[in-house]
Coordinates of C-alpha atoms in Angstrom, one line a residue:
M853 CA 0.0 0.0 0.1
T854 CA 3.0 2.2 0.4
D855 CA 3.0 3.4 -3.3
S856 CA -0.7 4.0 -3.6
Y857 CA -0.1 7.6 -3.7
R858 CA 0.9 7.1 -7.2
L859 CA -2.7 6.1 -8.3
T860 CA -4.9 8.5 -9.9
A861 CA -8.3 9.0 -8.5
S862 CA -9.9 6.8 -11.0
Q863 CA -7.5 3.9 -10.1
A864 CA -7.9 4.5 -6.5
Q865 CA -11.7 4.2 -6.8
C866 CA -11.2 0.9 -8.7
K867 CA -9.2 -0.3 -5.5
F868 CA -11.9 1.0 -3.1
K869 CA -14.5 -0.7 -5.0
D870 CA -12.7 -4.2 -5.1
G871 CA -11.8 -3.9 -1.3
S872 CA -7.9 -4.1 -2.2
L873 CA -7.5 -0.6 -0.7
T874 CA -9.2 1.5 1.9
V875 CA -9.5 5.1 1.8
E876 CA -7.5 5.2 5.0
E877 CA -4.6 3.6 3.6
Y878 CA -4.7 5.6 0.5
A879 CA -4.6 8.7 2.9
Q880 CA -1.8 7.2 4.9
S881 CA 0.4 6.8 1.5
L882 CA -0.4 10.2 0.3
L883 CA 0.7 11.7 3.8
S884 CA 3.7 9.9 3.6
R885 CA 4.4 11.2 0.3
V886 CA 3.8 14.8 1.6
K887 CA 6.0 14.4 4.6
S888 CA 8.8 13.1 2.5
R889 CA 8.6 16.0 0.1
D890 CA 7.0 18.9 1.9
E891 CA 10.3 20.4 2.7
I892 CA 11.3 20.6 -0.8
V893 CA 7.9 21.4 -2.7
H894 CA 6.2 23.5 0.1
A895 CA 2.7 23.1 -1.6
W896 CA 0.5 23.1 1.6
A897 CA -0.8 26.4 3.5
Y898 CA -2.7 24.0 6.0
L899 CA -2.6 20.2 6.3
D900 CA -3.7 18.5 9.5
P901 CA -2.9 14.7 8.8
E902 CA -5.3 13.6 12.0
L903 CA -8.2 15.3 10.3
V904 CA -7.5 13.7 6.9
L905 CA -7.0 10.2 8.5
Q906 CA -10.5 10.8 10.7
R907 CA -12.2 12.0 7.4
A908 CA -10.9 8.7 5.7
R909 CA -12.1 6.4 8.4
E910 CA -15.5 7.9 8.4
L911 CA -15.6 7.2 4.4
D912 CA -14.6 3.7 4.9
Q913 CA -17.6 3.3 6.9
V914 CA -20.2 4.3 4.6
P915 CA -22.0 1.2 3.1
A916 CA -21.0 0.4 -0.5
E917 CA -24.6 1.1 -1.8
K918 CA -24.2 4.7 -0.1
R919 CA -21.0 5.8 -1.6
G920 CA -21.0 8.9 -3.8
P921 CA -19.2 9.0 -7.1
L922 CA -16.2 10.6 -5.7
H923 CA -15.7 8.3 -2.9
G924 CA -12.3 8.7 -1.1
V925 CA -11.1 10.9 -3.8
A926 CA -8.4 13.2 -2.3
I927 CA -8.7 16.8 -3.1
G928 CA -6.2 19.6 -2.4
V929 CA -8.2 23.0 -2.2
K930 CA -6.6 26.3 -3.0
D931 CA -6.5 28.6 -0.1
V932 CA -9.1 31.2 -1.4
I933 CA -11.9 28.7 -1.3
L934 CA -13.6 28.1 2.0
T935 CA -13.6 24.8 4.0
K936 CA -15.7 24.6 7.3
D937 CA -13.0 22.4 8.8
M938 CA -9.7 24.0 7.7
P939 CA -8.5 27.8 7.9
T940 CA -8.9 30.0 4.8
Q941 CA -6.2 32.5 4.6
Y942 CA -6.0 33.9 1.1
N943 CA -2.1 34.1 1.8
S944 CA -2.9 37.5 3.2
P945 CA -1.6 38.8 6.6
I946 CA -5.1 40.4 7.2
Y947 CA -6.7 36.7 7.5
E948 CA -4.1 34.8 9.4
S949 CA -5.7 32.0 11.2
H950 CA -9.1 32.9 9.6
A951 CA -11.4 29.8 9.8
P952 CA -15.0 30.5 8.6
K953 CA -17.4 27.6 9.7
M954 CA -18.8 27.1 6.3
D955 CA -17.8 25.5 3.0
A956 CA -17.7 26.9 -0.6
G957 CA -20.4 25.7 -2.7
S958 CA -18.0 23.9 -4.9
I959 CA -16.7 22.2 -1.7
A960 CA -20.2 21.2 -0.5
V961 CA -20.7 19.5 -4.0
L962 CA -17.5 17.5 -3.6
R963 CA -18.2 16.4 -0.1
A964 CA -21.8 15.4 -0.9
N965 CA -20.1 13.3 -3.7
G966 CA -17.7 11.4 -1.2
A967 CA -14.5 13.4 -1.6
L968 CA -11.8 13.3 0.8
I969 CA -10.9 17.3 1.2
F970 CA -7.4 16.7 2.1
G971 CA -5.9 20.2 2.9
K972 CA -5.5 23.8 1.7
T973 CA -2.8 24.5 -0.9
T974 CA -0.7 27.6 -1.4
T975 CA -1.7 30.6 -3.4
T976 CA -0.3 34.1 -4.1
E977 CA -2.1 36.7 -2.1
F978 CA -5.8 36.8 -2.8
A979 CA -5.0 34.8 -6.0
A980 CA -4.6 38.3 -7.4
T981 CA -0.8 38.8 -7.5
S982 CA 2.2 36.9 -9.6
V983 CA 5.0 37.6 -7.1
G984 CA 6.9 35.1 -5.0
P985 CA 8.0 34.7 -1.4
S986 CA 9.9 37.8 -1.3
H987 CA 6.6 39.8 -1.6
N988 CA 4.4 37.6 0.7
G989 CA 4.0 35.1 -2.2
P990 CA 4.2 31.4 -1.7
K991 CA 7.3 29.7 -1.5
T992 CA 6.1 26.7 -3.3
A993 CA 8.8 25.1 -5.8
N994 CA 8.3 23.4 -9.0
P995 CA 8.5 19.6 -8.2
H996 CA 10.5 19.0 -11.6
D997 CA 13.1 21.5 -10.5
P998 CA 12.8 23.2 -7.1
T999 CA 14.7 26.2 -8.3
R1000 CA 11.9 27.2 -10.6
T1001 CA 8.3 28.3 -10.0
P1002 CA 5.3 26.1 -10.2
G1003 CA 3.3 29.0 -11.6
G1004 CA 0.6 30.8 -10.0
S1005 CA -1.7 31.9 -8.5
S1006 CA -2.8 28.2 -8.1
S1007 CA 0.8 27.3 -7.2
G1008 CA 0.4 24.7 -4.5
S1009 CA -2.5 22.7 -6.1
G1010 CA -0.3 22.6 -9.4
A1011 CA 2.6 21.3 -7.4
A1012 CA 1.1 19.0 -5.2
V1013 CA -0.7 17.3 -8.0
G1014 CA 2.4 17.3 -10.3
D1015 CA 4.4 15.9 -7.2
L1016 CA 2.0 12.9 -6.6
Q1017 CA 0.9 14.4 -3.3
V1018 CA -2.9 14.4 -4.0
P1019 CA -4.5 13.2 -7.5
I1020 CA -6.8 16.2 -7.8
G1021 CA -6.3 20.0 -6.9
L1022 CA -8.7 22.9 -7.0
G1023 CA -7.5 26.2 -8.4
T1024 CA -8.9 29.4 -9.7
Q1025 CA -8.4 31.4 -12.9
T1026 CA -8.7 34.9 -13.6
V1027 CA -6.1 35.3 -16.3
G1028 CA -3.9 32.1 -16.5
S1029 CA -3.8 30.7 -12.9
T1030 CA -4.6 27.4 -13.6
I1031 CA -3.6 26.5 -17.1
R1032 CA 0.2 27.9 -16.6
P1033 CA 0.7 25.7 -13.6
G1034 CA -0.8 23.0 -15.5
S1035 CA 1.9 23.2 -18.0
F1036 CA 4.6 24.1 -15.6
N1037 CA 4.1 21.1 -13.4
G1038 CA 3.4 18.5 -16.3
I1039 CA -0.1 17.6 -15.7
Y1040 CA -3.7 18.0 -17.0
A1041 CA -5.4 21.3 -15.9
M1042 CA -8.8 22.6 -16.8
K1043 CA -10.4 25.9 -16.7
P1044 CA -14.4 25.1 -17.4
T1045 CA -16.8 27.3 -19.2
W1046 CA -17.2 30.6 -17.1
N1047 CA -19.7 30.3 -14.2
S1048 CA -20.6 26.6 -14.9
I1049 CA -19.5 25.7 -11.4
S1050 CA -20.5 27.6 -8.3
R1051 CA -18.2 30.2 -7.1
E1052 CA -20.1 31.1 -3.8
G1053 CA -17.7 31.1 -1.1
Q1054 CA -14.5 31.4 -3.4
K1055 CA -12.4 34.7 -3.2
L1056 CA -13.5 36.9 -6.3
Y1057 CA -11.0 39.1 -7.9
S1058 CA -13.2 39.6 -11.1
L1059 CA -16.9 38.5 -11.1
I1060 CA -16.8 38.1 -15.0
F1061 CA -13.7 36.1 -15.3
D1062 CA -13.0 34.1 -12.0
T1063 CA -13.5 30.4 -12.9
L1064 CA -12.9 27.3 -10.6
G1065 CA -9.9 25.4 -12.0
L1066 CA -9.4 21.7 -11.9
Y1067 CA -6.0 19.9 -11.7
A1068 CA -5.5 16.1 -12.3
R1069 CA -3.2 13.5 -14.0
S1070 CA -5.8 11.9 -16.3
V1071 CA -8.7 13.1 -18.3
D1072 CA -10.8 10.2 -16.5
D1073 CA -10.2 12.2 -13.3
L1074 CA -11.3 15.5 -14.8
K1075 CA -14.3 13.8 -16.3
L1076 CA -15.3 12.6 -12.6
L1077 CA -15.4 16.1 -11.5
L1078 CA -17.3 17.7 -14.4
D1079 CA -19.9 14.9 -13.7
A1080 CA -20.1 15.7 -9.9
F1081 CA -20.6 19.4 -10.9
Q1082 CA -23.3 18.2 -13.4
L1083 CA -21.7 20.1 -16.5
I1084 CA -23.5 18.7 -19.5
D1085 CA -23.2 19.5 -23.1
D1086 CA -26.5 20.0 -25.3
E1087 CA -25.3 17.9 -28.0
P1088 CA -25.6 14.0 -27.7
V1089 CA -22.3 12.2 -26.5
E1090 CA -20.5 10.7 -29.5
D1091 CA -17.2 8.9 -29.6
F1092 CA -14.4 11.1 -30.9
H1093 CA -11.7 9.6 -33.2
I1094 CA -8.5 11.7 -34.4
K1095 CA -8.6 10.1 -37.6
G1096 CA -10.7 12.3 -40.1
S1097 CA -10.9 15.1 -37.4
K1098 CA -10.0 18.7 -38.0
F1099 CA -7.9 21.0 -35.6
A1100 CA -7.0 24.6 -35.8
L1101 CA -3.5 25.7 -34.7
L1102 CA -3.1 28.8 -33.2
T1103 CA 0.4 29.6 -32.7
L1104 CA 0.1 33.2 -32.0
P1105 CA -3.5 34.5 -30.7
T1106 CA -2.9 38.0 -32.2
P1107 CA 0.3 40.3 -32.5
E1108 CA -0.7 41.8 -29.1
W1109 CA 0.7 38.8 -27.4
P1110 CA 4.5 37.9 -27.0
A1111 CA 6.1 35.2 -29.2
P1112 CA 6.5 31.7 -28.0
G1113 CA 9.8 30.6 -26.6
A1114 CA 11.7 27.8 -28.3
G1115 CA 10.3 24.9 -26.2
T1116 CA 6.4 26.0 -26.8
A1117 CA 7.2 26.7 -30.5
A1118 CA 8.6 23.2 -30.8
A1119 CA 5.8 21.6 -28.8
L1120 CA 3.2 23.3 -31.0
Q1121 CA 5.1 22.1 -34.3
N1122 CA 5.6 18.6 -32.7
G1123 CA 2.0 18.3 -31.4
A1124 CA 0.6 19.2 -35.0
D1125 CA 2.7 16.7 -36.8
L1126 CA 1.8 14.0 -34.1
L1127 CA -1.9 14.7 -35.0
R1128 CA -1.5 14.6 -38.7
K1129 CA 0.3 11.1 -38.4
Q1130 CA -2.8 9.9 -36.7
G1131 CA -4.9 10.9 -39.9
A1132 CA -6.1 14.5 -38.5
E1133 CA -6.1 17.6 -40.5
V1134 CA -4.4 20.5 -38.7
E1135 CA -4.9 23.9 -39.9
E1136 CA -2.8 26.8 -38.9
I1137 CA -5.2 30.0 -38.2
V1138 CA -4.7 33.5 -36.9
L1139 CA -7.2 35.7 -35.0
S1140 CA -8.4 38.6 -37.3
D1141 CA -8.0 42.3 -36.2
E1142 CA -11.5 42.2 -34.6
F1143 CA -9.5 40.2 -31.5
R1144 CA -6.5 42.4 -31.4
C1145 CA -7.3 44.3 -28.2
M1146 CA -8.7 41.4 -26.3
Y1147 CA -5.8 41.3 -23.7
K1148 CA -5.9 45.1 -23.1
Y1149 CA -9.6 45.0 -22.6
H1150 CA -9.3 42.0 -20.4
L1151 CA -6.9 43.7 -18.1
Q1152 CA -9.1 47.0 -18.1
V1153 CA -12.0 44.9 -16.7
L1154 CA -9.8 43.2 -14.3
S1155 CA -8.7 46.6 -12.9
G1156 CA -12.4 47.7 -12.7
D1157 CA -13.4 44.6 -10.9
G1158 CA -10.5 44.7 -8.7
R1159 CA -11.4 48.2 -7.3
I1160 CA -14.4 46.5 -6.0
A1161 CA -13.0 43.3 -4.8
F1162 CA -10.3 44.5 -2.8
L1163 CA -12.1 47.8 -1.3
P1164 CA -13.1 46.2 2.0
D1165 CA -9.6 45.0 2.6
Y1166 CA -8.3 48.5 1.7
Y1167 CA -10.4 50.0 4.2
G1168 CA -9.8 47.7 6.8
A1169 CA -6.0 47.2 6.5
K1170 CA -4.5 48.8 3.5
D1171 CA -1.0 48.7 5.0
K1172 CA -1.3 44.9 4.5
L1173 CA -2.1 44.8 1.1
H1174 CA 0.0 44.2 -1.9
S1175 CA 0.8 47.4 -3.6
S1176 CA -0.8 46.2 -6.9
L1177 CA -4.0 45.5 -5.0
V1178 CA -3.8 49.1 -3.5
E1179 CA -3.4 50.3 -6.8
H1180 CA -6.4 48.7 -8.2
V1181 CA -8.6 50.3 -5.3
E1182 CA -7.1 53.7 -6.1
N1183 CA -7.5 53.1 -9.9
A1184 CA -3.7 53.9 -10.5
E1185 CA -4.4 53.2 -14.2
N1186 CA -6.6 56.1 -14.4
Y1187 CA -9.5 54.1 -16.2
T1188 CA -12.6 56.0 -16.7
R1189 CA -15.9 54.2 -16.3
K1190 CA -16.5 54.7 -20.2
Q1191 CA -13.4 52.8 -20.9
Q1192 CA -14.1 50.0 -18.6
L1193 CA -17.7 49.7 -20.3
K1194 CA -16.2 49.8 -23.7
A1195 CA -13.7 47.0 -22.8
F1196 CA -16.6 45.0 -21.0
D1197 CA -18.9 45.2 -24.0
E1198 CA -16.3 44.6 -26.9
L1199 CA -15.3 41.2 -24.9
A1200 CA -18.9 40.3 -24.7
A1201 CA -19.3 40.8 -28.5
M1202 CA -16.2 38.9 -29.2
R1203 CA -17.4 35.8 -27.4
P1204 CA -20.0 34.3 -29.8
K1205 CA -17.7 35.0 -32.7
L1206 CA -15.0 33.0 -31.3
D1207 CA -17.3 30.0 -30.4
A1208 CA -18.5 30.1 -33.9
L1209 CA -14.6 29.8 -35.1
A1210 CA -14.1 27.0 -32.3
D1211 CA -17.3 25.0 -33.6
K1212 CA -15.8 24.6 -37.1
Y1213 CA -13.0 22.3 -35.7
A1214 CA -12.8 19.3 -33.2
T1215 CA -10.8 21.9 -30.9
I1216 CA -8.6 25.0 -31.2
I1217 CA -4.8 24.0 -30.3
A1218 CA -3.0 26.9 -28.6
P1219 CA 0.2 27.4 -26.5
S1220 CA -0.4 27.3 -22.8
V1221 CA 2.9 29.1 -21.8
I1222 CA 5.7 31.2 -23.4
D1223 CA 8.2 28.3 -22.4
E1224 CA 9.2 26.2 -19.6
A1225 CA 8.9 27.4 -15.9
P1226 CA 11.2 30.2 -15.4
I1227 CA 14.0 30.0 -12.9
G1228 CA 13.5 31.5 -9.4
H1229 CA 10.5 31.9 -7.3
A1230 CA 10.1 35.8 -7.4
N1231 CA 7.4 35.6 -10.2
T1232 CA 4.9 32.9 -11.1
G1233 CA 5.4 33.5 -15.1
D1234 CA 3.6 35.2 -17.8
A1235 CA 0.0 34.2 -18.2
A1236 CA -0.7 35.9 -21.6
F1237 CA -1.3 32.9 -23.6
C1238 CA -3.8 31.7 -21.0
A1239 CA -5.8 34.9 -21.1
P1240 CA -8.0 34.6 -24.2
W1241 CA -9.9 31.7 -23.1
T1242 CA -10.5 33.2 -19.8
A1243 CA -11.8 36.4 -21.3
M1244 CA -13.9 34.5 -23.7
H1245 CA -15.1 32.2 -21.0
M1246 CA -14.2 29.2 -23.1
P1247 CA -13.3 25.8 -21.6
V1248 CA -9.6 24.9 -21.8
V1249 CA -7.6 22.0 -21.1
N1250 CA -3.7 21.9 -20.7
I1251 CA -2.2 18.6 -21.9
P1252 CA 1.2 17.5 -20.9
G1253 CA 3.6 15.5 -22.9
F1254 CA 6.3 17.7 -24.1
K1255 CA 9.4 19.0 -22.7
G1256 CA 11.7 22.0 -23.5
E1257 CA 15.4 22.7 -24.0
N1258 CA 15.9 22.0 -20.1
G1259 CA 13.9 18.7 -20.0
L1260 CA 11.1 20.5 -18.2
P1261 CA 7.4 20.1 -18.9
I1262 CA 5.6 22.2 -21.4
G1263 CA 1.9 21.7 -22.1
L1264 CA -0.4 22.6 -25.1
S1265 CA -3.9 23.9 -24.8
L1266 CA -7.0 22.5 -26.2
V1267 CA -10.0 24.7 -26.5
S1268 CA -13.9 24.6 -27.2
S1269 CA -16.6 26.7 -27.5
R1270 CA -18.8 27.6 -24.2
Y1271 CA -20.5 24.7 -22.5
R1272 CA -18.9 22.1 -24.7
D1273 CA -16.8 20.8 -21.7
Q1274 CA -17.7 17.3 -22.0
H1275 CA -16.9 17.5 -25.8
L1276 CA -13.7 18.9 -24.9
L1277 CA -12.7 16.1 -22.6
R1278 CA -13.4 13.6 -25.1
V1279 CA -11.3 15.0 -27.6
C1280 CA -8.5 15.5 -24.7
R1281 CA -8.8 12.1 -24.0
E1282 CA -7.8 10.7 -27.4
V1283 CA -5.0 13.7 -27.9
G1284 CA -3.7 13.0 -24.8
K1285 CA -2.9 9.5 -25.3
V1286 CA -0.8 10.7 -28.5
F1287 CA 0.9 13.6 -26.7
E1288 CA 1.9 11.5 -23.5
S1289 CA 2.9 8.5 -25.8
Q1290 CA 6.2 10.4 -26.9
E1291 CA 9.1 12.4 -25.0
G1292 CA 8.4 15.4 -27.0
D1293 CA 11.9 16.6 -26.5
I1294 CA 12.6 19.6 -28.8

């Protein structure tokens, strides 16, 4: 049982069902993994081993016929999401030891489905900054190379899943806070369609961008979560086959974004070649000029939403807020309300157009990150390539399988139109098999 921490959630569930593994044994294995790795990775903001084992024993006592579809699945929760039995501290000195006695909506759903809420994972301050430990950021390290960032703001969840400390983690995404750590840590990461999962009890930076993020090491595990959250497509379920399908390859969203680095550029080419060898058509596309200002508008809306989100903390403890959050509240960018409305409306007008483009293909393939995880922990990396799908409210999955010049993970994003999350997973299951079947070195 000592190596059961290596199991995905789906694999562990099979063993729970046949009686070859108990939830308590599984939890003990995961805790042993955490103990051996925590001094290196630092993925946890709060973890109580006794509470974990107590909850595991309770789950083992549930009769087989009453067990939920997530029975025993261990989940790390980003520390901006309320949990009734653990502190929620937002990596902010304002909320040190803060312990509300209620669950966020997402956590309530997971518990009702039998999940084992394992602990709270690290985050940047309020999931709203990109700075590292020298600026009150998490000291979490990339498990593949501890001298590098695991990404952020969902630093701990991405690192914990990538380091086999839990099979599933919850993050959040306002720009690129789920997909970027997914790529850096070499795991599957999903930002579902915006507002398809409850955000009640989740610290909001932006009402119209923030989305619960999902981490796992297999598509099957992501599907467990989508099913628990009752994400259902309108269209009937159909098997997906790569042969004969058509993909769009978006190597550079618009000239507004930076150019991809060598590792990402090679991954895009390699991924396209692999799909073509499987019989798919891969068409290179560029976004038209009408999408050119998407990122500019995204940041303008984010600034306006930040003025609202952090005003209470500004009044209560301005001296304890990161300077970037103070600047939001004080509107240091000097955006007018008219500019913010224009940005809001322009983004809304773009969404159905990009949906229509995506619906012409099985999925859009796009870069997840600029390149491998950067050296150092002072910054969690550039989120620009993740931003379009957050702004457009579209579901996106990071698929691992490639490596950069230093042998570190690089993933690619697959994107579909809004509320086609299950379709996207069916495509990702087949594409993931192809991408993960080879080394992917440049």
